[in-house]
N, CA, C and O of each residue as an XYZ file, in Angstrom:
996
protein
N      94.416    128.324    105.489
C      95.595    127.583    105.047
C      95.226    126.664    103.890
O      94.226    125.950    103.956
N      96.019    126.681    102.848
C      95.747    125.861    101.671
C      96.373    124.489    101.854
O      97.596    124.356    101.822
N      95.549    123.473    102.046
C      96.029    122.126    102.320
C      96.331    121.362    101.037
O      95.632    121.501    100.034
N      97.386    120.553    101.088
C      97.617    119.593    100.010
C      96.490    118.578    100.030
O      96.096    118.098    101.093
N      95.974    118.255     98.858
C      94.869    117.301     98.798
C      94.912    116.519     97.502
O      95.560    116.917     96.534
N      94.205    115.393     97.503
C      94.104    114.529     96.330
C      92.644    114.139     96.170
O      92.033    113.621     97.105
N      92.082    114.381     94.999
C      90.687    114.054     94.713
C      90.679    112.995     93.626
O      91.208    113.210     92.535
N      90.074    111.839     93.926
C      90.107    110.717     92.993
C      88.784    109.969     93.026
O      87.962    110.167     93.920
N      88.595    109.107     92.037
C      87.347    108.360     91.966
C      86.408    108.936     90.931
O      86.713    109.954     90.309
N      85.261    108.290     90.739
C      84.349    108.676     89.655
C      83.767    110.073     89.825
O      83.181    110.368     90.866
N      83.916    110.934     88.831
C      83.306    112.271     88.892
C      81.794    112.165     89.054
O      81.148    111.314     88.443
N      81.249    113.034     89.876
C      79.812    113.044     90.089
C      79.329    112.138     91.192
O      78.171    112.227     91.601
N      80.197    111.257     91.689
C      79.806    110.365     92.781
C      79.809    111.134     94.099
O      80.463    112.171     94.206
N      79.081    110.633     95.113
C      79.133    111.274     96.433
C      80.571    111.335     96.945
O      81.369    110.435     96.682
N      80.894    112.393     97.670
C      82.271    112.604     98.121
C      82.460    112.129     99.556
O      81.657    112.429    100.439
N      83.539    111.379     99.768
C      83.973    110.969    101.100
C      85.330    111.605    101.367
O      86.249    111.473    100.559
N      85.458    112.288    102.487
C      86.721    112.904    102.894
C      87.415    111.987    103.894
O      86.777    111.464    104.807
N      88.715    111.792    103.724
C      89.499    110.942    104.616
C      90.499    111.797    105.379
O      91.358    112.445    104.781
N      90.381    111.796    106.710
C      91.248    112.596    107.566
C      92.280    111.738    108.272
O      91.943    110.695    108.833
N      93.526    112.164    108.251
C      94.638    111.351    108.748
C      94.878    111.506    110.247
O      94.402    112.445    110.886
N      95.625    110.559    110.775
C      96.071    110.635    112.162
C      97.312    111.518    112.255
O      97.950    111.819    111.246
N      97.643    111.925    113.470
C      98.837    112.730    113.712
C     100.071    111.991    113.206
O     100.275    110.819    113.523
N     100.895    112.686    112.414
C     102.147    112.105    111.962
C     102.060    111.283    110.695
O     103.059    110.702    110.272
N     100.878    111.218    110.072
C     100.730    110.453    108.833
C     100.317    111.374    107.686
O     100.042    112.558    107.881
N     100.282    110.797    106.493
C      99.915    111.539    105.288
C      98.746    110.841    104.602
O      98.165    109.900    105.143
N      98.414    111.309    103.420
C      97.306    110.709    102.674
C      97.519    109.221    102.410
O      96.556    108.496    102.161
N      98.764    108.760    102.462
C      99.054    107.342    102.238
C      98.397    106.447    103.281
O      98.264    105.242    103.070
N      97.990    107.023    104.392
C      97.344    106.246    105.454
C      96.167    105.441    104.925
O      95.905    104.339    105.408
N      95.452    105.980    103.934
C      94.204    105.378    103.453
C      94.369    104.599    102.159
O      93.374    104.277    101.509
N      95.595    104.291    101.771
C      95.812    103.595    100.499
C      95.000    102.306    100.393
O      94.469    101.994     99.327
N      94.904    101.563    101.481
C      94.215    100.267    101.431
C      92.718    100.405    101.215
O      92.074     99.470    100.739
N      92.154    101.559    101.560
C      90.709    101.751    101.420
C      90.296    102.268    100.040
O      89.126    102.172     99.672
N      91.231    102.805     99.285
C      90.873    103.470     98.032
C      90.161    102.567     97.024
O      89.130    102.974     96.489
N      90.664    101.356     96.739
C      89.989    100.545     95.717
C      88.515    100.305     96.024
O      87.673    100.415     95.133
N      88.199     99.982     97.263
C      86.802     99.727     97.622
C      85.976    101.003     97.570
O      84.854    100.992     97.066
N      86.513    102.096     98.082
C      85.763    103.350     98.092
C      85.505    103.868     96.682
O      84.449    104.439     96.410
N      86.471    103.670     95.785
C      86.326    104.183     94.424
C      85.195    103.515     93.652
O      84.760    104.035     92.625
N      84.721    102.384     94.127
C      83.603    101.733     93.447
C      82.320    102.550     93.561
O      81.442    102.465     92.703
N      82.218    103.347     94.634
C      80.973    104.093     94.867
C      81.163    105.578     95.131
O      80.203    106.345     95.068
N      82.386    105.992     95.425
C      82.585    107.354     95.917
C      83.727    108.084     95.210
O      84.665    107.477     94.692
N      83.609    109.386     95.212
C      84.739    110.259     94.905
C      85.425    110.517     96.241
O      84.760    110.854     97.220
N      86.721    110.367     96.294
C      87.456    110.391     97.558
C      88.374    111.609     97.617
O      89.172    111.855     96.713
N      88.238    112.358     98.697
C      89.098    113.513     98.947
C      89.999    113.205    100.132
O      89.535    113.057    101.262
N      91.298    113.110     99.853
C      92.288    112.943    100.923
C      93.060    114.255    101.077
O      93.272    114.978    100.104
N      93.471    114.546    102.289
C      94.224    115.784    102.523
C      95.264    115.548    103.615
O      95.150    114.614    104.408
N      96.263    116.398    103.641
C      97.276    116.381    104.702
C      96.993    117.512    105.679
O      96.742    118.644    105.266
N      97.033    117.208    106.976
C      96.921    118.262    107.981
C      98.063    119.268    107.807
O      99.095    118.949    107.218
N      97.873    120.460    108.315
C      98.935    121.478    108.261
C     100.240    120.932    108.847
O     100.250    120.310    109.909
N     101.334    121.180    108.133
C     102.641    120.706    108.570
C     102.933    119.264    108.226
O     104.034    118.783    108.492
N     101.982    118.563    107.643
C     102.140    117.156    107.290
C     102.175    116.994    105.772
O     101.515    117.738    105.046
N     102.948    116.019    105.301
C     102.962    115.717    103.878
C     103.248    116.950    103.044
O     104.260    117.625    103.232
N     102.332    117.237    102.109
C     102.526    118.372    101.223
C     101.891    119.661    101.679
O     101.915    120.648    100.944
N     101.318    119.684    102.878
C     100.654    120.900    103.365
C     101.637    121.819    104.087
O     102.536    121.342    104.778
N     101.472    123.126    103.931
C     102.358    124.069    104.624
C     102.141    124.030    106.130
O     101.109    123.566    106.614
N     103.120    124.519    106.848
C     103.050    124.557    108.304
C     102.857    125.992    108.775
O     102.825    126.931    107.980
N     102.730    126.133    110.077
C     102.647    127.452    110.701
C     103.235    127.325    112.097
O     103.018    126.308    112.757
N     103.965    128.317    112.562
C     104.556    128.245    113.900
C     103.507    128.409    114.985
O     102.388    128.852    114.728
N     103.888    128.046    116.199
C     103.004    128.251    117.339
C     102.088    127.077    117.609
O     102.115    126.067    116.906
N     101.277    127.230    118.639
C     100.331    126.188    119.029
C      99.073    126.260    118.168
O      98.672    127.333    117.718
N      98.458    125.095    117.947
C      97.198    125.042    117.217
C      96.078    124.641    118.165
O      96.313    124.138    119.264
N      94.865    124.876    117.712
C      93.677    124.343    118.364
C      93.001    123.397    117.384
O      93.240    123.468    116.178
N      92.161    122.513    117.901
C      91.432    121.625    117.002
C      90.576    122.440    116.033
O      90.376    122.044    114.885
N      90.077    123.574    116.504
C      89.303    124.462    115.630
C      90.105    124.851    114.388
O      89.555    124.934    113.290
N      91.406    125.088    114.565
C      92.246    125.472    113.433
C      92.297    124.357    112.390
O      92.179    124.608    111.191
N      92.473    123.126    112.860
C      92.554    121.992    111.942
C      91.229    121.776    111.227
O      91.206    121.450    110.040
N      90.129    121.957    111.945
C      88.806    121.801    111.341
C      88.514    122.930    110.361
O      87.944    122.698    109.295
N      88.899    124.142    110.715
C      88.693    125.275    109.809
C      89.478    125.093    108.510
O      89.029    125.513    107.444
N      90.664    124.460    108.605
C      91.429    124.164    107.396
C      90.612    123.295    106.443
O      90.616    123.511    105.231
N      89.910    122.309    107.006
C      89.101    121.405    106.182
C      87.918    122.149    105.573
O      87.614    121.976    104.393
N      87.257    122.970    106.368
C      86.126    123.739    105.837
C      86.578    124.663    104.705
O      85.871    124.827    103.710
N      87.750    125.258    104.863
C      88.291    126.119    103.807
C      88.537    125.317    102.531
O      88.281    125.795    101.425
N      89.041    124.084    102.700
C      89.279    123.216    101.548
C      87.969    122.841    100.864
O      87.871    122.886     99.638
N      86.963    122.471    101.656
C      85.664    122.116    101.083
C      85.057    123.297    100.332
O      84.474    123.124     99.262
N      85.195    124.481    100.889
C      84.681    125.672    100.212
C      85.410    125.907     98.890
O      84.788    126.229     97.878
N      86.727    125.745     98.908
C      87.513    125.977     97.694
C      87.140    124.996     96.591
O      87.175    125.333     95.408
N      86.781    123.772     96.993
C      86.416    122.740     96.020
C      84.918    122.733     95.725
O      84.430    121.899     94.962
N      84.200    123.665     96.332
C      82.747    123.782     96.154
C      82.037    122.473     96.501
O      81.242    121.948     95.720
N      82.346    121.967     97.686
C      81.727    120.747     98.206
C      80.900    121.123     99.434
O      81.443    121.196    100.536
N      79.612    121.361     99.269
C      78.793    121.833    100.386
C      78.510    120.773    101.440
O      78.308    121.101    102.609
N      78.493    119.494    101.034
C      78.136    118.435    101.985
C      78.871    117.155    101.596
O      78.841    116.743    100.436
N      79.524    116.533    102.564
C      80.331    115.340    102.319
C      80.142    114.357    103.468
O      79.632    114.711    104.531
N      80.558    113.123    103.235
C      80.749    112.197    104.346
C      82.217    112.274    104.756
O      83.081    112.612    103.946
N      82.489    111.958    106.020
C      83.844    112.148    106.545
C      84.255    110.915    107.336
O      83.526    110.445    108.209
N      85.445    110.399    107.008
C      86.032    109.283    107.750
C      87.386    109.736    108.274
O      88.229    110.187    107.500
N      87.602    109.623    109.568
C      88.853    110.083    110.144
C      89.473    109.044    111.054
O      88.776    108.227    111.657
N      90.796    109.086    111.147
C      91.534    108.203    112.044
C      92.233    109.041    113.106
O      92.949    109.989    112.784
N      92.025    108.689    114.371
C      92.693    109.331    115.497
C      92.484    110.846    115.454
O      91.352    111.301    115.618
N      93.532    111.641    115.240
C      93.335    113.089    115.201
C      92.380    113.488    114.085
O      91.608    114.435    114.237
N      92.425    112.772    112.968
C      91.486    113.038    111.886
C      90.053    112.789    112.300
O      89.145    113.492    111.857
N      89.838    111.783    113.156
C      88.492    111.524    113.670
C      88.052    112.629    114.617
O      86.874    112.983    114.654
N      88.987    113.173    115.379
C      88.649    114.288    116.269
C      88.201    115.503    115.462
O      87.264    116.204    115.844
N      88.878    115.741    114.347
C      88.443    116.802    113.437
C      87.040    116.498    112.922
O      86.202    117.394    112.817
N      86.789    115.224    112.601
C      85.465    114.837    112.129
C      84.378    115.087    113.151
O      83.291    115.546    112.801
N      84.658    114.790    114.413
C      83.677    115.059    115.466
C      83.402    116.557    115.580
O      82.255    116.975    115.734
N      84.454    117.352    115.503
C      84.276    118.806    115.572
C      83.403    119.281    114.420
O      82.476    120.064    114.626
N      83.689    118.820    113.223
C      82.917    119.239    112.053
C      81.456    118.837    112.174
O      80.561    119.635    111.898
N      81.217    117.595    112.588
C      79.837    117.112    112.690
C      79.067    117.845    113.773
O      77.850    118.002    113.675
N      79.773    118.300    114.813
C      79.106    119.007    115.895
C      78.921    120.489    115.640
O      77.911    121.069    116.038
N      79.903    121.113    114.970
C      79.872    122.563    114.779
C      79.420    122.993    113.385
O      78.989    124.130    113.193
N      79.516    122.093    112.421
C      79.070    122.407    111.054
C      78.252    121.235    110.520
O      78.605    120.639    109.503
N      77.163    120.907    111.205
C      76.404    119.692    110.852
C      75.858    119.700    109.436
O      75.631    118.642    108.849
N      75.648    120.880    108.887
C      75.114    120.969    107.525
C      76.122    120.506    106.476
O      75.761    120.300    105.317
N      77.395    120.341    106.879
C      78.439    119.933    105.930
C      78.694    118.431    105.938
O      79.314    117.909    105.012
N      78.220    117.719    106.981
C      78.586    116.313    107.160
C      77.373    115.405    106.992
O      76.403    115.501    107.744
N      77.438    114.525    105.997
C      76.356    113.589    105.695
C      76.402    112.377    106.620
O      75.436    112.080    107.322
N      77.544    111.679    106.611
C      77.742    110.498    107.450
C      79.166    110.552    107.997
O      80.025    111.249    107.456
N      79.406    109.799    109.088
C      80.663    109.943    109.825
C      81.198    108.572    110.225
O      80.457    107.728    110.728
N      82.496    108.361    109.995
C      83.193    107.170    110.482
C      84.381    107.643    111.311
O      85.198    108.439    110.846
N      84.471    107.148    112.538
C      85.516    107.565    113.477
C      86.358    106.357    113.853
O      85.856    105.423    114.479
N      87.632    106.364    113.480
C      88.530    105.251    113.773
C      89.509    105.628    114.884
O      90.045    106.736    114.908
N      89.727    104.701    115.790
C      90.760    104.794    116.829
C      90.841    106.200    117.421
O      91.809    106.927    117.197
N      89.814    106.565    118.176
C      89.765    107.947    118.645
C      89.220    108.059    120.058
O      88.736    107.086    120.636
N      89.308    109.263    120.599
C      88.783    109.596    121.924
C      88.174    110.993    121.842
O      88.411    111.731    120.885
N      87.394    111.344    122.852
C      86.823    112.693    122.884
C      87.633    113.638    123.762
O      87.503    114.857    123.650
N      88.469    113.080    124.637
C      89.353    113.880    125.482
C      90.451    112.972    126.011
O      90.299    111.750    126.007
N      91.545    113.550    126.462
C      92.626    112.779    127.068
C      92.652    113.049    128.569
O      92.312    114.142    129.024
N      93.058    112.038    129.325
C      93.044    112.171    130.780
C      94.106    113.144    131.279
O      93.970    113.706    132.366
N      95.161    113.349    130.493
C      96.228    114.260    130.922
C      96.795    115.007    129.725
O      97.014    114.422    128.664
N      97.029    116.294    129.902
C      97.599    117.109    128.827
C      99.124    117.058    128.813
O      99.748    117.284    127.776
N      99.723    116.760    129.968
C     101.180    116.841    130.098
C     101.946    116.003    129.068
O     102.918    116.502    128.501
N     101.550    114.750    128.802
C     102.306    113.976    127.809
C     102.352    114.633    126.433
O     103.361    114.535    125.734
N     101.277    115.296    126.042
C     101.263    115.972    124.739
C     102.155    117.208    124.751
O     102.856    117.479    123.776
N     102.129    117.954    125.847
C     103.023    119.111    125.946
C     104.486    118.663    125.963
O     105.348    119.304    125.361
N     104.755    117.556    126.658
C     106.120    117.034    126.701
C     106.581    116.603    125.310
O     107.717    116.863    124.913
N     105.679    115.938    124.571
C     106.056    115.496    123.225
C     106.290    116.696    122.308
O     107.216    116.697    121.496
N     105.446    117.711    122.444
C     105.630    118.920    121.638
C     106.989    119.559    121.918
O     107.692    119.971    120.995
N     107.350    119.638    123.194
C     108.634    120.233    123.563
C     109.797    119.407    123.020
O     110.799    119.956    122.562
N     109.657    118.101    123.075
C     110.719    117.224    122.574
C     110.909    117.400    121.068
O     112.039    117.449    120.581
N     109.805    117.496    120.339
C     109.888    117.662    118.888
C     110.459    119.030    118.531
O     111.255    119.151    117.600
N     110.055    120.051    119.264
C     110.605    121.388    118.980
C     112.110    121.433    119.244
O     112.835    122.206    118.616
N     112.572    120.599    120.177
C     113.995    120.595    120.518
C     114.816    119.675    119.622
O     115.941    120.009    119.250
N     114.251    118.509    119.273
C     115.049    117.487    118.587
C     114.484    117.034    117.248
O     115.144    116.284    116.528
N     113.281    117.470    116.898
C     112.708    117.109    115.611
C     111.861    115.848    115.657
O     111.956    115.054    116.593
N     111.036    115.676    114.641
C     110.140    114.516    114.598
C     110.900    113.207    114.432
O     110.430    112.161    114.880
N     112.059    113.248    113.801
C     112.833    112.018    113.620
C     113.217    111.395    114.956
O     113.407    110.182    115.048
N     113.332    112.223    115.991
C     113.739    111.729    117.307
C     112.676    110.859    117.962
O     112.986    110.072    118.857
N     111.428    110.991    117.526
C     110.348    110.232    118.158
C     109.728    109.199    117.230
O     108.870    108.425    117.656
N     110.147    109.173    115.968
C     109.441    108.383    114.954
C     109.357    106.906    115.303
O     108.268    106.334    115.279
N     110.470    106.281    115.624
C     110.443    104.837    115.875
C     109.611    104.511    117.108
O     108.831    103.559    117.101
N     109.774    105.286    118.146
C     109.022    105.058    119.387
C     107.521    105.191    119.152
O     106.747    104.341    119.593
N     107.109    106.240    118.465
C     105.685    106.491    118.253
C     105.075    105.456    117.318
O     104.023    104.892    117.620
N     105.723    105.204    116.191
C     105.185    104.237    115.231
C     105.140    102.840    115.839
O     104.313    102.018    115.447
N     106.019    102.572    116.788
C     105.996    101.281    117.468
C     104.696    101.009    118.197
O     104.378     99.854    118.482
N     103.937    102.052    118.505
C     102.643    101.877    119.180
C     101.479    101.781    118.195
O     100.341    101.535    118.596
N     101.761    101.971    116.924
C     100.680    102.002    115.944
C     100.244    100.618    115.476
O      99.123    100.445    114.998
N     101.134     99.631    115.614
C     100.852     98.287    115.108
C     101.189     97.241    116.162
O     102.028     97.470    117.034
N     100.529     96.094    116.073
C     100.893     94.994    116.955
C     102.269     94.469    116.540
O     102.658     94.625    115.383
N     103.009     93.853    117.460
C     104.317     93.297    117.097
C     104.226     92.281    115.963
O     105.120     92.202    115.121
N     103.147     91.504    115.944
C     102.986     90.498    114.895
C     102.884     91.153    113.517
O     103.530     90.715    112.565
N     102.074     92.199    113.420
C     101.910     92.890    112.142
C     103.211     93.565    111.730
O     103.618     93.482    110.571
N     103.858     94.228    112.671
C     105.117     94.913    112.366
C     106.179     93.928    111.893
O     106.981     94.246    111.015
N     106.182     92.730    112.479
C     107.142     91.718    112.068
C     106.890     91.189    110.672
O     107.826     90.813    109.965
N     105.630     91.158    110.273
C     105.268     90.654    108.941
C     105.473     91.701    107.857
O     105.744     91.361    106.705
N     105.345     92.973    108.221
C     105.399     94.035    107.215
C     106.388     95.135    107.621
O     105.992     96.285    107.807
N     107.671     94.783    107.760
C     108.646     95.785    108.218
C     108.811     96.953    107.249
O     109.063     98.076    107.686
N     108.677     96.716    105.958
C     108.833     97.811    104.999
C     107.699     98.821    105.130
O     107.919    100.027    105.014
N     106.492     98.331    105.371
C     105.355     99.230    105.556
C     105.543    100.077    106.807
O     105.313    101.287    106.790
N     105.961     99.433    107.889
C     106.210    100.164    109.132
C     107.317    101.198    108.922
O     107.233    102.321    109.419
N     108.346    100.809    108.186
C     109.426    101.745    107.889
C     108.956    102.949    107.094
O     109.456    104.058    107.284
N     107.997    102.734    106.206
C     107.453    103.849    105.426
C     106.702    104.827    106.323
O     106.778    106.039    106.123
N     105.976    104.301    107.314
C     105.283    105.189    108.254
C     106.285    105.957    109.112
O     106.071    107.130    109.419
N     107.385    105.295    109.504
C     108.423    106.001    110.259
C     109.022    107.131    109.421
O     109.274    108.224    109.929
N     109.247    106.860    108.146
C     109.815    107.886    107.267
C     108.851    109.058    107.102
O     109.266    110.217    107.106
N     107.564    108.749    106.956
C     106.578    109.825    106.816
C     106.531    110.692    108.068
O     106.463    111.918    107.977
N     106.567    110.055    109.240
C     106.521    110.832    110.480
C     107.782    111.680    110.624
O     107.714    112.834    111.045
N     108.933    111.102    110.274
C     110.192    111.843    110.378
C     110.215    113.064    109.472
O     110.932    114.030    109.735
N     109.421    113.014    108.395
C     109.394    114.119    107.437
C     108.390    115.204    107.804
O     108.370    116.264    107.179
N     107.553    114.951    108.813
C     106.576    115.960    109.224
C     107.312    117.175    109.788
O     108.278    117.033    110.538
N     106.854    118.349    109.427
C     107.457    119.587    109.920
C     107.398    119.641    111.445
O     106.364    119.343    112.043
N     108.499    120.019    112.062
C     108.572    120.020    113.526
C     107.526    120.942    114.147
O     106.842    120.557    115.096
N     107.401    122.154    113.618
C     106.403    123.088    114.144
C     104.991    122.558    113.944
O     104.142    122.684    114.827
N     104.741    121.964    112.779
C     103.412    121.438    112.504
C     103.034    120.315    113.445
O     101.913    120.273    113.952
N     103.967    119.400    113.681
C     103.686    118.283    114.579
C     103.479    118.779    116.004
O     102.520    118.389    116.671
N     104.380    119.639    116.469
C     104.273    120.145    117.838
C     102.994    120.951    118.029
O     102.349    120.855    119.073
N     102.628    121.742    117.027
C     101.388    122.508    117.124
C     100.177    121.613    117.256
O      99.252    121.920    118.008
N     100.175    120.495    116.522
C      99.073    119.538    116.631
C      99.058    118.869    118.004
O      97.987    118.609    118.553
N     100.231    118.590    118.560
C     100.292    118.036    119.920
C      99.630    118.981    120.916
O      98.921    118.538    121.819
N      99.858    120.270    120.757
C      99.223    121.249    121.641
C      97.704    121.212    121.492
O      96.976    121.367    122.472
N      97.230    121.007    120.267
C      95.786    120.901    120.050
C      95.217    119.685    120.768
O      94.130    119.755    121.342
N      95.938    118.578    120.740
C      95.464    117.367    121.404
C      95.513    117.515    122.922
O      94.679    116.951    123.630
N      96.478    118.265    123.415
C      96.561    118.490    124.860
C      95.314    119.185    125.383
O      94.893    118.945    126.515
N      94.728    120.037    124.569
C      93.544    120.803    124.984
C      92.236    120.148    124.547
O      91.163    120.724    124.732
N      92.317    118.958    123.975
C      91.128    118.312    123.399
C      90.051    118.036    124.444
O      90.330    117.458    125.494
N      88.843    118.443    124.156
C      87.680    118.057    124.955
C      86.426    118.218    124.094
O      85.865    119.308    123.982
N      86.007    117.121    123.497
C      84.851    117.119    122.603
C      83.613    116.514    123.253
O      82.615    116.262    122.578
N      83.674    116.282    124.547
C      82.566    115.574    125.195
C      81.234    116.297    125.039
O      80.200    115.651    124.873
N      81.242    117.615    125.089
C      79.985    118.353    124.963
C      79.472    118.380    123.531
O      78.309    118.704    123.289
N      80.340    118.039    122.582
C      79.958    118.060    121.167
C      79.235    116.782    120.764
O      78.366    116.802    119.892
N      79.593    115.673    121.398
C      79.134    114.367    120.931
C      77.621    114.243    120.887
O      77.072    113.709    119.923
N      76.949    114.723    121.902
C      75.492    114.568    121.953
C      74.783    115.405    120.894
O      73.605    115.182    120.616
N      75.487    116.363    120.304
C      74.890    117.220    119.276
C      75.095    116.678    117.867
O      74.551    117.228    116.909
N      75.870    115.606    117.729
C      76.143    115.060    116.397
C      74.904    114.358    115.855
O      74.370    113.441    116.479
N      74.461    114.799    114.699
C      73.270    114.233    114.071
C      73.604    113.275    112.933
O      72.773    112.443    112.571
N      74.778    113.372    112.373
C      75.161    112.505    111.260
C      75.234    111.055    111.723
O      75.794    110.784    112.785
N      74.684    110.119    110.958
C      74.840    108.698    111.302
C      76.321    108.361    111.439
O      77.121    108.672    110.557
N      76.678    107.723    112.552
C      78.089    107.565    112.903
C      78.439    106.121    113.213
O      77.688    105.421    113.893
N      79.583    105.682    112.711
C      80.171    104.395    113.080
C      81.519    104.664    113.732
O      82.330    105.427    113.208
N      81.752    104.033    114.879
C      83.014    104.175    115.601
C      83.740    102.836    115.549
O      83.151    101.797    115.848
N      85.014    102.857    115.173
C      85.810    101.634    115.041
C      87.041    101.747    115.930
O      87.798    102.713    115.830
N      87.240    100.759    116.800
C      88.400    100.745    117.687
C      89.221     99.485    117.462
O      88.718     98.481    116.958
N      90.494     99.554    117.843
C      91.375     98.400    117.770
C      91.418     97.676    119.105
O      91.560     98.305    120.153
N      91.296     96.377    119.068
C      91.298     95.586    120.299
C      92.611     95.717    121.059
O      92.640     95.544    122.277
N      93.700     96.023    120.351
C      95.022     96.084    120.980
C      95.606     97.498    120.961
O      96.819     97.681    121.071
N      94.740     98.479    120.824
C      95.171     99.876    120.752
C      95.425    100.418    122.152
O      94.510    100.482    122.973
N      96.666    100.807    122.424
C      97.000    101.392    123.718
C      96.946    102.917    123.683
O      96.843    103.554    124.731
N      97.015    103.505    122.496
C      96.993    104.965    122.383
C      95.590    105.519    122.592
O      95.405    106.493    123.321
N      94.607    104.901    121.954
C      93.192    105.283    122.117
C      92.416    103.988    122.362
O      91.821    103.444    121.432
N      92.415    103.496    123.580
C      91.841    102.177    123.882
C      90.382    102.037    123.465
O      89.644    103.016    123.361
N      89.995    100.795    123.230
C      88.634    100.513    122.768
C      87.580    101.032    123.740
O      86.490    101.418    123.317
N      87.886    101.046    125.025
C      86.894    101.548    125.987
C      86.584    103.026    125.727
O      85.469    103.485    125.973
N      87.575    103.758    125.231
C      87.358    105.175    124.911
C      86.513    105.316    123.655
O      85.656    106.196    123.574
N      86.752    104.451    122.675
C      85.920    104.461    121.484
C      84.487    104.109    121.805
O      83.556    104.696    121.253
N      84.307    103.147    122.699
C      82.950    102.777    123.106
C      82.249    103.960    123.770
O      81.064    104.193    123.533
N      82.972    104.702    124.594
C      82.381    105.870    125.256
C      81.951    106.919    124.234
O      80.909    107.556    124.392
N      82.752    107.095    123.189
C      82.378    108.027    122.121
C      81.096    107.558    121.446
O      80.174    108.346    121.232
N      81.043    106.276    121.114
C      79.862    105.734    120.432
C      78.615    105.838    121.298
O      77.530    106.131    120.796
N      78.766    105.601    122.584
C      77.610    105.657    123.482
C      77.091    107.083    123.647
O      75.917    107.284    123.955
N      77.957    108.067    123.444
C      77.541    109.466    123.618
C      76.906    110.058    122.365
O      76.158    111.032    122.452
N      77.197    109.479    121.198
C      76.640    109.987    119.940
C      75.322    109.270    119.663
O      75.309    108.042    119.573
N      74.230    109.989    119.529
C      72.927    109.349    119.322
C      72.928    108.402    118.118
O      73.235    108.800    116.995
N      72.575    107.135    118.384
C      72.424    106.159    117.317
C      73.702    105.597    116.743
O      73.645    104.837    115.777
N      74.857    105.938    117.295
C      76.124    105.468    116.730
C      76.300    103.968    116.930
O      75.818    103.400    117.910
N      76.995    103.338    115.992
C      77.349    101.930    116.127
C      78.813    101.832    116.541
O      79.603    102.737    116.273
N      79.170    100.729    117.196
C      80.532    100.545    117.694
C      81.071     99.208    117.218
O      80.381     98.190    117.272
N      82.314     99.222    116.751
C      82.936     98.025    116.192
C      84.363     97.904    116.729
O      85.068     98.905    116.859
N      84.781     96.685    117.037
C      86.152     96.426    117.466
C      86.785     95.458    116.474
O      86.199     94.428    116.143
N      87.981     95.793    116.004
C      88.684     94.948    115.045
C      90.028     94.537    115.636
O      90.543     95.216    116.524
N      90.610     93.425    115.151
C      91.877     92.926    115.707
C      93.072     93.726    115.199
O      93.711     93.346    114.218
N      93.365     94.825    115.866
C      94.452     95.707    115.432
C      94.891     96.563    116.603
O      94.233     96.609    117.642
N      96.022     97.243    116.418
C      96.473     98.238    117.395
C      95.899     99.592    116.979
O      94.697     99.687    116.730
N      96.713    100.635    116.896
C      96.166    101.985    116.716
C      95.669    102.274    115.296
O      94.556    102.772    115.122
N      96.471    101.971    114.294
C      96.055    102.281    112.922
C      95.218    101.135    112.366
O      95.699    100.297    111.604
N      93.964    101.126    112.768
C      93.077     99.999    112.455
C      92.857     99.845    110.959
O      92.739     98.723    110.467
N      92.798    100.954    110.227
C      92.501    100.851    108.800
C      93.674    100.313    107.994
O      93.519     99.971    106.822
N      94.851    100.235    108.617
C      96.018     99.632    107.978
C      96.143     98.171    108.401
O      96.263     97.285    107.555
N      96.117     97.924    109.696
C      96.344     96.568    110.195
C      95.155     95.645    109.952
O      95.337     94.454    109.699
N      93.951     96.181    110.028
C      92.737     95.390    109.765
C      92.009     96.011    108.578
O      90.826     96.341    108.659
N      92.735     96.162    107.483
C      92.235     96.931    106.339
C      90.930     96.380    105.780
O      90.003     97.145    105.515
N      90.843     95.072    105.599
C      89.635     94.507    104.996
C      88.428     94.691    105.901
O      87.348     95.054    105.434
N      88.606     94.441    107.193
C      87.488     94.583    108.133
C      87.010     96.029    108.198
O      85.808     96.296    108.177
N      87.956     96.957    108.277
C      87.587     98.371    108.375
C      86.932     98.853    107.082
O      85.945     99.588    107.124
N      87.471     98.448    105.947
C      86.869     98.841    104.670
C      85.433     98.349    104.572
O      84.556     99.070    104.095
N      85.190     97.125    105.021
C      83.836     96.566    104.966
C      82.880     97.353    105.854
O      81.746     97.626    105.459
N      83.331     97.718    107.053
C      82.487     98.507    107.960
C      82.195     99.871    107.347
O      81.062    100.350    107.388
N      83.216    100.486    106.784
C      83.037    101.800    106.171
C      82.022    101.748    105.035
O      81.112    102.574    104.971
N      82.179    100.778    104.144
C      81.284    100.691    102.989
C      79.850    100.405    103.413
O      78.910    100.959    102.843
N      79.682     99.554    104.397
C      78.329     99.253    104.868
C      77.686    100.484    105.487
O      76.488    100.712    105.320
N      78.475    101.276    106.199
C      77.923    102.450    106.883
C      77.677    103.611    105.930
O      76.670    104.309    106.042
N      78.595    103.816    104.996
C      78.480    104.959    104.096
C      77.401    104.755    103.041
O      77.181    105.631    102.205
């Protein structure tokens, strides 16, 4: 699948790939770009069915999402990159680092887990989206991405995320939900060799900090960081997350 992507920053610099969370687009990483551009060439992409990327009907597997990224790297002739992912994007990063270690230099995992305790909520959400569309869930879902204080201070930003989620293709979103329902990366974590930093939000209810800590403890040599934010840590705690990323990369 040919993914929509944006490549920016100084030519010839080391490449960092930024992977988005479910329901978001490349705009997720806008706050990190100025700092990253000082040292890196940055590759942002949209998951299948998101933003400018085409969709496909049916259920997806995490392997499908990861293979999309490998296909993109091959097309751009990028044999080895560092990868920073948020939520579902971080899950793709774990898969890549575990199954294609020769492609991943360093790894940053934001607001993520290696498995979910129950698949049913993801199947239910997929069914709801297939029946009523992503717009039907946008406000409810985005409401969990930020603390009430942050949402109250930046209503236009929150509204932009709601609009982006509402625009995600219904099949693409539901297919990704099916991939998350089947998620189990626990056996992959111990095989990750890339130096890894895991960042969790202190107020994240979607992927709680205890789950991020478990991921960090399972990856050899990984560091663990908690920032004052809900789910989208790189948006709500942009400066703190950018600093951690730059120090690690």
